[in-house]
Coordinates of C-alpha atoms in Angstrom, one line a residue:
M20 CA -15.7 7.1 26.2
L21 CA -18.8 5.8 24.3
A22 CA -19.6 9.3 23.0
T23 CA -16.1 9.7 21.5
L24 CA -16.5 6.4 19.6
T25 CA -19.8 7.2 18.0
E26 CA -18.7 6.9 14.3
R27 CA -15.5 4.8 14.7
R28 CA -16.7 1.4 13.5
A29 CA -13.3 -0.2 13.6
A30 CA -12.9 1.0 17.2
H31 CA -16.3 -0.4 18.0
L32 CA -15.4 -3.9 16.7
V33 CA -12.1 -3.9 18.6
L34 CA -13.8 -2.8 21.9
L35 CA -16.5 -5.6 21.5
A36 CA -13.8 -8.2 20.6
V37 CA -11.9 -7.3 23.8
L38 CA -15.1 -7.4 25.8
C39 CA -16.0 -10.9 24.4
A40 CA -12.5 -12.2 25.1
T41 CA -12.7 -11.0 28.7
V42 CA -16.2 -12.2 29.6
F43 CA -16.5 -15.4 27.4
F44 CA -12.9 -16.8 26.8
W45 CA -10.7 -15.8 29.8
F46 CA -11.8 -18.5 32.2
L47 CA -13.2 -20.9 29.7
G48 CA -11.1 -23.9 30.8
E49 CA -10.4 -23.0 34.4
T50 CA -13.3 -24.8 36.0
P51 CA -13.9 -28.6 35.8
F52 CA -17.4 -29.9 34.9
H53 CA -19.6 -30.0 38.0
N54 CA -23.2 -30.0 36.7
K55 CA -25.1 -32.6 34.8
G56 CA -25.4 -31.0 31.4
E57 CA -21.8 -30.2 30.4
P58 CA -20.2 -33.7 30.7
R59 CA -23.1 -35.2 28.7
E60 CA -22.2 -33.0 25.8
A61 CA -18.5 -33.6 26.4
L62 CA -18.9 -37.3 26.0
V63 CA -20.2 -36.8 22.5
V64 CA -17.3 -34.5 21.5
Q65 CA -14.9 -37.1 23.0
D66 CA -16.5 -39.9 20.9
I67 CA -15.9 -37.9 17.7
V68 CA -12.3 -37.1 18.5
T69 CA -11.4 -40.6 19.9
H70 CA -13.3 -42.8 17.4
G71 CA -13.9 -40.5 14.4
N72 CA -17.6 -40.9 14.6
W73 CA -18.4 -37.6 12.8
L74 CA -21.6 -38.5 11.0
F75 CA -23.4 -40.1 13.9
P76 CA -21.5 -39.6 17.1
L77 CA -22.6 -41.4 20.3
K78 CA -22.4 -40.5 24.0
A79 CA -19.7 -42.6 25.6
G80 CA -19.4 -44.7 22.5
W81 CA -22.8 -46.4 22.9
Q82 CA -25.7 -44.1 23.8
I83 CA -27.6 -42.0 21.3
P84 CA -27.3 -38.3 22.2
S85 CA -30.5 -36.3 22.9
K86 CA -29.4 -33.4 20.6
P87 CA -28.1 -33.2 17.0
P88 CA -24.4 -32.8 16.5
L89 CA -23.7 -29.2 15.4
F90 CA -22.4 -28.1 18.8
H91 CA -20.3 -31.3 19.1
W92 CA -18.8 -30.9 15.6
I93 CA -17.5 -27.4 16.5
G94 CA -16.2 -28.7 19.8
A95 CA -14.5 -31.6 18.1
L96 CA -12.8 -29.3 15.6
A97 CA -11.6 -27.1 18.4
S98 CA -10.3 -30.1 20.3
L99 CA -8.4 -31.4 17.3
A100 CA -6.9 -27.9 16.7
W101 CA -5.8 -27.7 20.3
G102 CA -4.5 -31.3 20.3
E103 CA -6.7 -32.7 23.1
V104 CA -10.2 -32.7 24.5
T105 CA -10.5 -30.3 27.4
E106 CA -13.1 -28.3 29.2
A107 CA -12.1 -25.2 27.2
T108 CA -12.4 -26.9 23.8
I109 CA -15.8 -28.3 24.7
R110 CA -17.1 -25.0 25.9
F111 CA -15.4 -23.2 22.9
P112 CA -18.5 -23.5 20.6
S113 CA -20.7 -21.6 23.1
A114 CA -18.0 -18.9 23.6
L115 CA -17.4 -18.5 19.8
L116 CA -21.1 -18.4 18.9
G117 CA -21.8 -16.1 21.8
A118 CA -19.1 -13.6 20.5
L119 CA -20.4 -13.9 17.0
G120 CA -23.9 -13.2 18.4
V121 CA -22.6 -10.0 19.9
F122 CA -21.2 -8.9 16.5
L123 CA -24.6 -9.8 15.0
A124 CA -26.2 -7.4 17.5
Y125 CA -23.7 -4.7 16.5
W126 CA -24.4 -5.3 12.8
A127 CA -28.2 -5.0 13.4
G128 CA -27.9 -1.8 15.4
A129 CA -25.3 -0.2 13.1
K130 CA -26.9 -1.1 9.8
L131 CA -30.5 -0.5 10.7
Y132 CA -29.9 2.5 12.9
D133 CA -26.5 4.0 13.5
P134 CA -23.0 2.9 14.7
L135 CA -23.5 4.0 18.3
T136 CA -26.8 2.0 18.6
G137 CA -24.8 -1.0 17.3
L138 CA -22.1 -0.5 19.9
L139 CA -24.7 -0.2 22.7
A140 CA -26.5 -3.3 21.5
G141 CA -23.3 -5.4 21.4
L142 CA -22.2 -4.1 24.8
M143 CA -25.6 -4.9 26.3
L144 CA -25.8 -8.4 24.9
A145 CA -22.3 -9.3 26.0
T146 CA -23.1 -8.1 29.6
T147 CA -26.5 -9.7 29.9
F148 CA -26.3 -12.2 32.8
V149 CA -28.0 -15.2 31.0
Y150 CA -26.1 -14.6 27.8
Q151 CA -22.8 -14.6 29.6
N152 CA -23.7 -17.9 31.4
A153 CA -24.8 -19.6 28.1
A154 CA -21.6 -18.4 26.4
T155 CA -19.4 -20.1 29.0
E156 CA -21.2 -23.4 29.3
A157 CA -20.9 -26.6 27.2
R158 CA -24.6 -26.6 26.3
V159 CA -26.5 -26.3 23.0
D160 CA -28.6 -23.3 24.0
M161 CA -26.1 -20.7 22.6
T162 CA -25.8 -22.7 19.4
L163 CA -29.6 -22.6 18.9
A164 CA -29.7 -18.8 19.7
F165 CA -27.0 -18.0 17.1
F166 CA -28.4 -20.2 14.4
L167 CA -31.8 -18.7 14.9
A168 CA -30.5 -15.1 14.9
L169 CA -28.4 -15.4 11.8
P170 CA -31.1 -16.5 9.3
L171 CA -33.6 -14.0 10.8
L172 CA -31.2 -11.1 10.4
L173 CA -30.3 -12.3 6.9
F174 CA -34.0 -12.4 6.0
F175 CA -34.6 -8.9 7.4
G176 CA -31.5 -7.5 5.8
M177 CA -32.8 -8.8 2.4
H178 CA -36.3 -7.5 3.2
Q179 CA -35.0 -4.0 3.9
R180 CA -32.7 -4.3 0.8
I181 CA -29.6 -3.9 2.8
L182 CA -28.4 -7.2 1.4
K183 CA -29.2 -7.1 -2.3
N184 CA -27.3 -9.9 -3.9
G185 CA -29.5 -12.9 -4.7
L186 CA -26.9 -15.3 -3.3
W187 CA -27.9 -14.1 0.2
W188 CA -31.1 -16.1 -0.1
Y189 CA -29.2 -19.3 -0.7
L190 CA -27.1 -18.5 2.5
F191 CA -30.4 -17.9 4.4
F192 CA -31.7 -21.3 3.5
A193 CA -28.4 -23.0 4.1
I194 CA -28.0 -21.5 7.6
A195 CA -31.7 -22.2 8.4
G196 CA -31.1 -25.8 7.5
L197 CA -27.9 -26.0 9.4
G198 CA -29.7 -24.6 12.5
V199 CA -31.9 -27.7 12.7
L200 CA -28.7 -29.5 13.6
A201 CA -28.3 -27.3 16.7
K202 CA -31.3 -28.4 18.8
G203 CA -33.7 -30.0 16.4
P204 CA -36.6 -28.6 14.4
V205 CA -37.4 -25.9 17.0
S206 CA -35.0 -23.5 15.2
L207 CA -36.9 -23.9 11.9
I208 CA -40.3 -23.6 13.6
L209 CA -39.3 -20.4 15.4
T210 CA -37.8 -18.9 12.2
G211 CA -40.9 -19.7 10.3
L212 CA -43.3 -18.4 13.0
I213 CA -41.4 -15.1 13.3
I214 CA -41.2 -14.5 9.5
T215 CA -44.8 -15.5 9.0
A216 CA -46.0 -13.2 11.8
F217 CA -44.0 -10.3 10.2
V218 CA -45.3 -11.0 6.7
A219 CA -48.9 -11.4 7.9
I220 CA -48.8 -8.0 9.6
K221 CA -47.2 -6.4 6.6
N222 CA -49.7 -8.2 4.3
E223 CA -46.9 -9.4 2.1
W224 CA -48.1 -12.9 1.4
S225 CA -46.5 -13.0 -2.0
L226 CA -43.1 -13.1 -0.2
V227 CA -44.1 -16.4 1.4
L228 CA -44.8 -17.9 -2.0
R229 CA -41.4 -16.7 -3.3
L230 CA -39.7 -18.2 -0.3
A231 CA -41.5 -21.5 -0.7
R232 CA -40.5 -21.7 -4.4
H233 CA -36.9 -20.6 -4.0
P234 CA -34.3 -23.2 -5.1
G235 CA -32.5 -22.5 -1.8
V236 CA -35.2 -24.5 0.0
L237 CA -33.6 -27.7 -1.5
V238 CA -30.2 -26.6 0.0
G239 CA -31.6 -26.3 3.5
L240 CA -33.5 -29.6 3.2
A241 CA -30.4 -31.4 1.9
I242 CA -28.3 -30.1 4.9
F243 CA -30.6 -31.2 7.7
G244 CA -32.4 -34.0 5.9
G245 CA -29.1 -35.6 4.9
W246 CA -28.0 -35.9 8.5
Y247 CA -31.3 -37.1 9.8
G248 CA -31.4 -39.7 7.1
I249 CA -28.0 -41.0 8.2
A250 CA -29.1 -41.0 11.9
L251 CA -32.3 -42.9 11.0
A252 CA -30.3 -45.4 9.0
N253 CA -27.9 -46.0 11.9
A254 CA -30.4 -46.1 14.8
G255 CA -33.8 -46.3 13.3
S256 CA -36.8 -46.2 15.7
E257 CA -34.6 -45.7 18.8
F258 CA -33.2 -42.4 17.3
A259 CA -36.7 -41.3 16.2
T260 CA -38.2 -42.0 19.6
L261 CA -35.5 -40.1 21.4
Q262 CA -34.9 -37.0 19.3
F263 CA -38.3 -36.6 17.6
V264 CA -40.8 -37.9 20.1
K265 CA -39.2 -37.5 23.5
E266 CA -37.0 -34.4 23.0
N267 CA -39.5 -32.5 20.8
L268 CA -43.1 -33.6 20.8
N269 CA -43.3 -34.8 24.4
R270 CA -41.2 -31.9 25.7
F271 CA -43.6 -29.4 24.1
F272 CA -47.0 -31.1 24.4
V273 CA -46.9 -33.6 27.3
H274 CA -47.6 -32.5 30.8
G275 CA -47.4 -34.5 34.0
E276 CA -45.7 -37.9 34.6
D277 CA -45.6 -38.8 30.9
G278 CA -43.5 -35.7 30.0
T279 CA -39.8 -35.4 29.9
G280 CA -39.2 -33.2 33.0
H281 CA -39.0 -29.4 33.5
Q282 CA -42.8 -29.2 33.7
K283 CA -43.7 -25.6 34.5
P284 CA -46.8 -23.4 34.4
L285 CA -47.7 -21.0 31.6
Y286 CA -46.4 -17.9 33.4
Y287 CA -43.0 -19.5 34.3
F288 CA -40.8 -17.4 32.0
F289 CA -42.2 -13.9 32.9
P290 CA -40.1 -13.3 36.1
Y291 CA -37.1 -15.0 34.4
L292 CA -37.5 -12.6 31.4
F293 CA -36.6 -9.8 33.8
S294 CA -34.1 -11.5 36.1
L295 CA -32.1 -13.3 33.5
G296 CA -31.8 -10.1 31.4
L297 CA -30.3 -7.9 34.1
P298 CA -28.9 -5.3 34.3
W299 CA -30.5 -4.3 31.0
T300 CA -34.1 -5.3 31.7
L301 CA -34.2 -2.4 34.1
F302 CA -35.1 -0.6 30.9
L303 CA -37.8 -3.1 30.0
P304 CA -40.9 -1.3 31.6
P305 CA -40.3 2.1 29.9
L306 CA -39.3 0.3 26.7
L307 CA -42.7 -1.6 26.6
W308 CA -44.5 1.7 27.3
S309 CA -42.7 3.4 24.4
Y310 CA -43.3 0.4 22.1
F311 CA -47.0 0.7 22.4
K312 CA -47.6 4.2 23.5
E313 CA -45.4 5.8 20.9
Q314 CA -46.4 3.0 18.4
W315 CA -42.9 1.9 17.6
F316 CA -44.4 -1.2 15.9
K317 CA -45.3 1.0 12.9
D318 CA -41.6 1.0 12.1
D319 CA -40.5 -2.2 10.3
R320 CA -37.4 -2.6 12.4
A321 CA -39.1 -2.3 15.8
L322 CA -41.9 -4.5 14.5
F323 CA -39.6 -7.3 13.4
F324 CA -37.5 -7.3 16.6
G325 CA -40.7 -7.0 18.8
L326 CA -42.2 -10.0 17.0
W327 CA -39.0 -11.9 17.5
V328 CA -39.1 -11.4 21.2
A329 CA -42.9 -12.1 21.5
V330 CA -42.8 -15.3 19.4
V331 CA -39.9 -16.8 21.3
L332 CA -41.5 -16.0 24.7
G333 CA -44.9 -17.2 23.6
F334 CA -43.7 -20.4 22.0
F335 CA -41.7 -21.6 25.0
S336 CA -44.4 -20.4 27.4
L337 CA -46.8 -22.8 25.6
S338 CA -44.3 -25.6 25.9
A339 CA -44.9 -28.1 28.7
G340 CA -41.2 -28.5 29.4
K341 CA -39.4 -25.2 30.4
R342 CA -35.9 -24.3 31.5
P343 CA -34.7 -20.6 32.0
P344 CA -32.1 -20.8 29.1
Y345 CA -34.9 -21.7 26.6
I346 CA -35.7 -18.0 26.2
L347 CA -32.0 -17.1 25.5
P348 CA -32.8 -16.4 21.7
L349 CA -35.0 -13.4 22.6
Y350 CA -32.2 -11.3 24.3
L351 CA -30.5 -10.3 21.0
P352 CA -33.5 -8.5 19.6
L353 CA -34.5 -7.2 23.0
T354 CA -31.1 -5.7 23.6
V355 CA -31.2 -4.1 20.2
L356 CA -34.6 -2.5 21.1
I357 CA -33.2 -1.3 24.5
A358 CA -30.1 0.1 22.7
V359 CA -32.4 2.0 20.3
W360 CA -34.4 3.4 23.3
C361 CA -31.2 4.5 25.1
R362 CA -29.8 6.0 21.9
E363 CA -32.9 8.1 21.2
R364 CA -32.9 9.4 24.8
A365 CA -29.2 10.1 25.1
G366 CA -28.9 13.8 26.0
R367 CA -32.6 14.5 25.9
T368 CA -34.3 16.6 28.7
G369 CA -37.8 17.6 29.4
T370 CA -40.9 15.4 29.4
V371 CA -39.2 12.6 27.5
A372 CA -36.7 12.3 30.4
K373 CA -39.5 11.0 32.7
S374 CA -39.1 7.5 31.3
V375 CA -35.3 7.8 31.9
L376 CA -36.0 8.8 35.5
S377 CA -38.1 5.6 36.0
V378 CA -35.0 3.5 35.0
G379 CA -32.9 5.6 37.4
W380 CA -35.2 4.7 40.3
L381 CA -35.1 1.0 39.3
A382 CA -31.3 1.1 39.2
A383 CA -31.3 2.7 42.7
G384 CA -33.6 0.0 43.9
M385 CA -31.2 -2.6 42.5
G386 CA -28.4 -1.0 44.4
A387 CA -30.4 -1.0 47.6
M388 CA -31.1 -4.7 47.1
M389 CA -27.4 -5.3 46.8
L390 CA -26.9 -3.6 50.1
A391 CA -29.7 -5.6 51.7
V392 CA -28.0 -8.8 50.5
L393 CA -24.8 -7.5 52.0
G394 CA -26.5 -6.9 55.3
A395 CA -28.1 -10.3 55.2
A396 CA -24.7 -12.0 54.5
I397 CA -23.3 -10.3 57.6
L398 CA -26.2 -10.8 60.0
W399 CA -28.2 -13.9 59.0
S400 CA -27.7 -17.5 60.0
G401 CA -26.8 -20.2 57.5
S402 CA -30.4 -21.6 57.3
E403 CA -31.8 -18.1 56.6
A404 CA -29.2 -17.4 53.9
S405 CA -29.8 -20.8 52.3
S406 CA -33.5 -20.0 52.0
L407 CA -32.7 -16.7 50.4
L408 CA -30.4 -18.3 47.9
G409 CA -32.9 -21.0 47.2
A410 CA -35.6 -18.4 46.5
A411 CA -33.1 -16.9 44.0
G412 CA -33.2 -20.1 42.0
L413 CA -30.1 -21.9 43.2
Q414 CA -30.2 -25.6 43.9
E415 CA -29.6 -26.7 47.5
P416 CA -26.0 -27.9 47.0
E417 CA -25.1 -24.7 45.1
A418 CA -26.7 -22.6 47.8
A419 CA -24.8 -24.3 50.6
V420 CA -21.5 -24.0 48.8
I421 CA -22.0 -20.3 48.0
W422 CA -23.0 -19.6 51.6
R423 CA -19.9 -21.3 52.8
L424 CA -17.9 -19.2 50.3
V425 CA -19.4 -16.0 51.7
Q426 CA -18.7 -17.0 55.2
E427 CA -15.0 -18.0 54.6
N428 CA -14.0 -15.1 52.4
R429 CA -14.2 -11.3 52.3
W430 CA -14.3 -10.6 48.6
P431 CA -18.0 -11.4 48.2
Y432 CA -18.8 -8.5 50.6
W433 CA -16.6 -6.2 48.5
Y434 CA -18.3 -7.4 45.3
L435 CA -21.7 -6.6 46.7
L436 CA -20.6 -3.2 47.9
G437 CA -19.0 -2.4 44.6
S438 CA -22.0 -3.6 42.7
A439 CA -24.3 -1.4 44.8
V440 CA -22.0 1.6 44.1
L441 CA -22.1 1.0 40.4
C442 CA -26.0 0.8 40.5
F443 CA -26.2 4.1 42.5
L444 CA -23.8 5.8 40.1
A445 CA -25.9 4.6 37.2
A446 CA -29.0 5.7 38.9
R447 CA -27.6 9.2 39.6
N448 CA -26.6 9.6 35.9
L449 CA -30.0 8.4 34.8
L450 CA -31.8 10.8 37.1
L451 CA -29.6 13.6 35.5
S452 CA -30.5 12.3 32.0
R453 CA -26.9 11.3 31.3
M454 CA -27.7 8.1 29.5
L455 CA -24.3 7.0 28.1
P456 CA -22.3 7.2 31.4
A457 CA -25.1 5.2 33.0
V458 CA -24.9 2.5 30.3
A459 CA -21.1 2.3 30.8
Q460 CA -21.6 1.8 34.5
L461 CA -24.2 -0.9 34.1
G462 CA -22.0 -2.5 31.5
A463 CA -19.2 -2.5 34.1
L464 CA -21.5 -4.2 36.5
G465 CA -22.1 -7.0 34.0
I466 CA -18.4 -7.4 33.4
V467 CA -17.5 -7.5 37.1
T468 CA -20.3 -10.0 37.8
S469 CA -19.1 -12.3 35.0
L470 CA -15.5 -12.2 36.2
V471 CA -16.5 -12.8 39.8
I472 CA -18.7 -15.8 38.9
Q473 CA -16.2 -17.4 36.6
G474 CA -13.1 -16.6 38.5
F475 CA -14.2 -17.1 42.1
V476 CA -17.7 -18.7 42.5
A477 CA -17.5 -21.4 39.8
P478 CA -14.1 -22.8 41.0
V479 CA -15.5 -23.1 44.6
L480 CA -18.6 -24.9 43.3
A481 CA -16.5 -27.2 41.2
D482 CA -14.2 -28.0 44.1
A483 CA -17.2 -29.1 46.1
L484 CA -19.1 -30.9 43.3
S485 CA -16.8 -32.0 40.6
Y486 CA -15.5 -35.6 40.2
R487 CA -12.5 -34.6 38.1
E488 CA -9.7 -34.8 40.7
F489 CA -11.1 -38.1 42.2
V490 CA -11.1 -39.8 38.8
R491 CA -7.6 -38.6 38.1
R492 CA -6.5 -40.0 41.5
A493 CA -8.2 -43.2 40.8
I494 CA -6.3 -43.6 37.5
R495 CA -3.0 -42.9 39.2
T496 CA -3.9 -45.5 41.9
A497 CA -4.7 -48.1 39.3
P498 CA -2.2 -47.3 36.5
D499 CA -2.3 -50.7 34.8
A500 CA -5.3 -52.6 36.2
P501 CA -8.9 -52.4 34.9
L502 CA -10.8 -49.5 36.3
L503 CA -14.6 -50.3 36.4
L504 CA -17.6 -48.1 37.1
F505 CA -20.7 -49.3 38.9
P506 CA -23.0 -46.5 37.7
R507 CA -26.2 -47.3 39.8
G508 CA -27.4 -44.2 41.6
I509 CA -24.8 -41.7 40.3
D510 CA -24.4 -39.4 37.3
A511 CA -21.9 -41.4 35.3
A512 CA -21.2 -38.8 32.5
P513 CA -18.3 -36.9 34.3
I514 CA -16.7 -40.1 35.4
L515 CA -16.7 -41.5 31.9
F516 CA -15.5 -38.3 30.4
Y517 CA -12.6 -37.8 32.8
G518 CA -11.7 -41.5 32.8
G519 CA -11.8 -41.8 29.1
E520 CA -11.1 -45.3 27.7
R521 CA -9.6 -46.3 31.1
V522 CA -13.1 -46.6 32.6
E523 CA -15.4 -49.4 31.8
R524 CA -19.1 -49.6 32.9
I525 CA -20.3 -52.6 34.8
R526 CA -23.6 -53.5 33.2
G527 CA -25.6 -55.5 35.6
N528 CA -26.7 -55.7 39.3
L529 CA -25.0 -56.1 42.6
Q530 CA -24.3 -59.7 41.9
T531 CA -22.4 -58.7 38.8
L532 CA -20.4 -56.2 40.9
K533 CA -19.5 -59.0 43.4
T534 CA -18.4 -61.3 40.6
R535 CA -16.1 -58.6 39.2
L536 CA -14.6 -57.8 42.6
S537 CA -13.7 -61.4 43.1
E538 CA -10.9 -60.7 40.6
S539 CA -8.0 -59.4 42.8
D540 CA -6.7 -56.8 40.4
V541 CA -10.0 -55.1 39.6
Y542 CA -10.6 -51.5 40.8
V543 CA -14.2 -50.2 41.0
I544 CA -15.7 -46.7 41.3
L545 CA -19.1 -46.6 42.9
S546 CA -21.2 -44.2 45.0
E547 CA -20.4 -44.0 48.7
R548 CA -24.1 -44.6 49.4
Q549 CA -23.9 -48.0 47.5
W550 CA -20.6 -48.8 49.3
T551 CA -22.1 -48.1 52.7
K552 CA -25.1 -50.3 51.9
F553 CA -23.2 -53.3 50.5
R554 CA -19.7 -53.3 51.9
S555 CA -20.4 -56.2 54.2
E556 CA -21.3 -58.3 51.2
V557 CA -18.7 -57.2 48.7
P558 CA -15.2 -58.6 48.8
A559 CA -13.3 -55.3 48.4
V560 CA -11.1 -52.8 50.3
L561 CA -11.7 -49.1 50.3
L562 CA -8.9 -47.0 48.7
L563 CA -10.1 -43.5 48.0
Q564 CA -13.1 -41.2 48.8
S565 CA -14.0 -38.2 46.6
R566 CA -14.0 -34.6 47.8
G567 CA -16.5 -33.7 45.0
R568 CA -20.1 -34.7 45.8
G569 CA -21.6 -34.7 42.3
A570 CA -24.0 -32.3 40.7
N571 CA -26.7 -33.1 43.3
G572 CA -24.3 -32.4 46.1
D573 CA -25.1 -35.7 47.8
D574 CA -23.2 -38.4 45.7
P575 CA -19.6 -38.7 46.9
L576 CA -17.7 -41.6 45.2
V577 CA -15.3 -44.2 46.5
L578 CA -12.7 -46.4 44.8
V579 CA -12.5 -50.0 46.0
R580 CA -10.3 -52.9 45.0
G581 CA -11.3 -56.5 44.8
R582 CA -9.5 -58.7 47.2
G583 CA -9.9 -62.0 45.3
A584 CA -12.1 -65.0 45.9
E585 CA -10.0 -66.7 48.6
Q586 CA -9.4 -63.5 50.6
A587 CA -13.0 -62.6 50.4
S588 CA -14.0 -66.1 51.7
A589 CA -11.6 -65.7 54.6
D590 CA -13.0 -62.3 55.4
L591 CA -16.6 -63.4 55.4
T592 CA -15.7 -66.4 57.6
R593 CA -13.9 -64.1 60.1
R594 CA -16.9 -61.7 60.2
R595 CA -19.2 -64.6 61.1

C-alpha cells in the first residue's frame, strides 16, 4: 500500500489525517481525569471560560499557574466553540498540535527528501508511543514540542532556500516568541542552542548577526514580553518566584531537597530514549551506526536533525529535574532520520542489508518479549506481576489496577499475542529486506497499542482512580446546600474542576472544619483518611464514599453532612 502511494501527496495527507483522527481524537473525551497533571491544567482553562480571565488566568480562580497560558488559551477556545468545558476540549490542544506535528514531519521529509520519506516520517511520529500519549493528555509537553519544531523547521527551510519570501523570517520570530508562552523560556533557549550549534559547525556566523539585527526580533519580544509584563503587573514577585525561579532556574540547576522534584541522575533519559520511542527506536542502533560510519552529518539535513536530537537530549540530561516527557521534542527529528534510513534501504540487498537484518532480529526479540509477558500474565502471581509492571515504570496504583484488568479479562492476552505476531511478521520482512511491509506492520502495532490503551486500559484506570463520579453524586446529594471541600491530604484539583463553582474550599484547620459542620445544611468533602481519624470529634454523618481512590491510589473520599450544634452536642454526650 505504501509503495503505491509514493508520489501521491494528497493521498498521503488524507492517510495521515485519518491516522491522527484515529489515534489522537477518537477517545479524547472518553476517560475522566485520573492523574495529577491534567486537572491542574483543566482548572486554568475553566477559569478562562468561566470568568473571562484571558490575559492572566488563575488556577481555580485564585492560584497562579506554574506554566504560561498558551495551552490554556487553545483549550478555552475549544471549550467555547463546543459550548462547555469537558475533558475532550481540555485535551484538544495536545491532540491538535500533535496532529500538526505529524504534518510538520511529513513536510520535512517530503520537502527535504521525497514524498515517501515524508509519509514514513509522519506515520512513524504518529505511532510513536510517547508521542501518542502526549497527544492525548491535557499537559503542556506537546505544546512545547510543536512550538519548538515549527520555528526550527522555518529556520532550516529558509536556510536551504525552500522558503524564499522575506516574510517567513517575521513568522519565524513570531512563532519563536509565541513558543515562550508554551512552557517558559526553555523553548527559546533550545531553539537558540540548536541554531547556534548548526551555524557554528557550518561556520556561518554572519547569519547570527543577521538574525540578531532582524526587525522580527522585536515582534517576538513583543509577543512574550507583553504577556510576561502583564503577569508581573498582576502578581509581581509571587509570579516571578514561581515561573522564573522555581519552574525554570530551580528545576534546571538545583539538586536535592531544595529542588522542585523529579531529581534524576545524568543518564536518566538514555533508557527512556529507546523505550518511549518504540516501535521505531528498534532502528536506532543501525541509524546511529550509519550516521557516524557513513558520515551522514556531512549533509546539512542530517546534520540539522541530528543536532536537534542531541541538543534536546543533552539539555534535559543536564537538568536537575527530569520527567520522561521532557524529551518529547526530539522524536520529530529522530523519526525523520529513521524514515530517511528506511527509505534509502527499501528494496536494497547485499551488504547494505546487514543493518536491516539487525533491526529484524530486534523486532523478533520484541515479539519474544511480548510472548514472555503473555506467559507471565498466565503463570505469575499478583506480587510478581506487580513487580514487573513497577520495573516497567508504572506507579503502584496503576500497576495494581492493570494487573486486576489482566486477571479479569481475556482481551489483554489477545492483545499481547497479536502484538507478538505483528513483531514477528515485521521481523520476517526485515530479514528478507522488505522494508515497507515491515514499516506498515510496526505502524499497525503502534495503532493497535494506542487504541487498546485509550479504549480499554485508561477507562479501567479512571474507574479505579478518578473522583469524577463521586463529585457528581455529591452535587446531586446536595443540590441546593453549600458543598465544601476540606483539602488537607488530598489532591484537590479534580474535585474543584468537576465541582466547578458548587465547591468551596475550607481554608483552615480541623477546628475550622468543626465550626463549618456545626451548620446543619453544610456538606463537606474530605479524605476517608481524615474522616476516620477525626469522625469521633466532628459533628457530622457519613453520606457517600468514593469508588475512585485518587491519583496516588490511596485517597478515597467521603461526603459528610453537618448535623447542627444541638445534635452534635447530644451525640457527644451520648458517646461519653
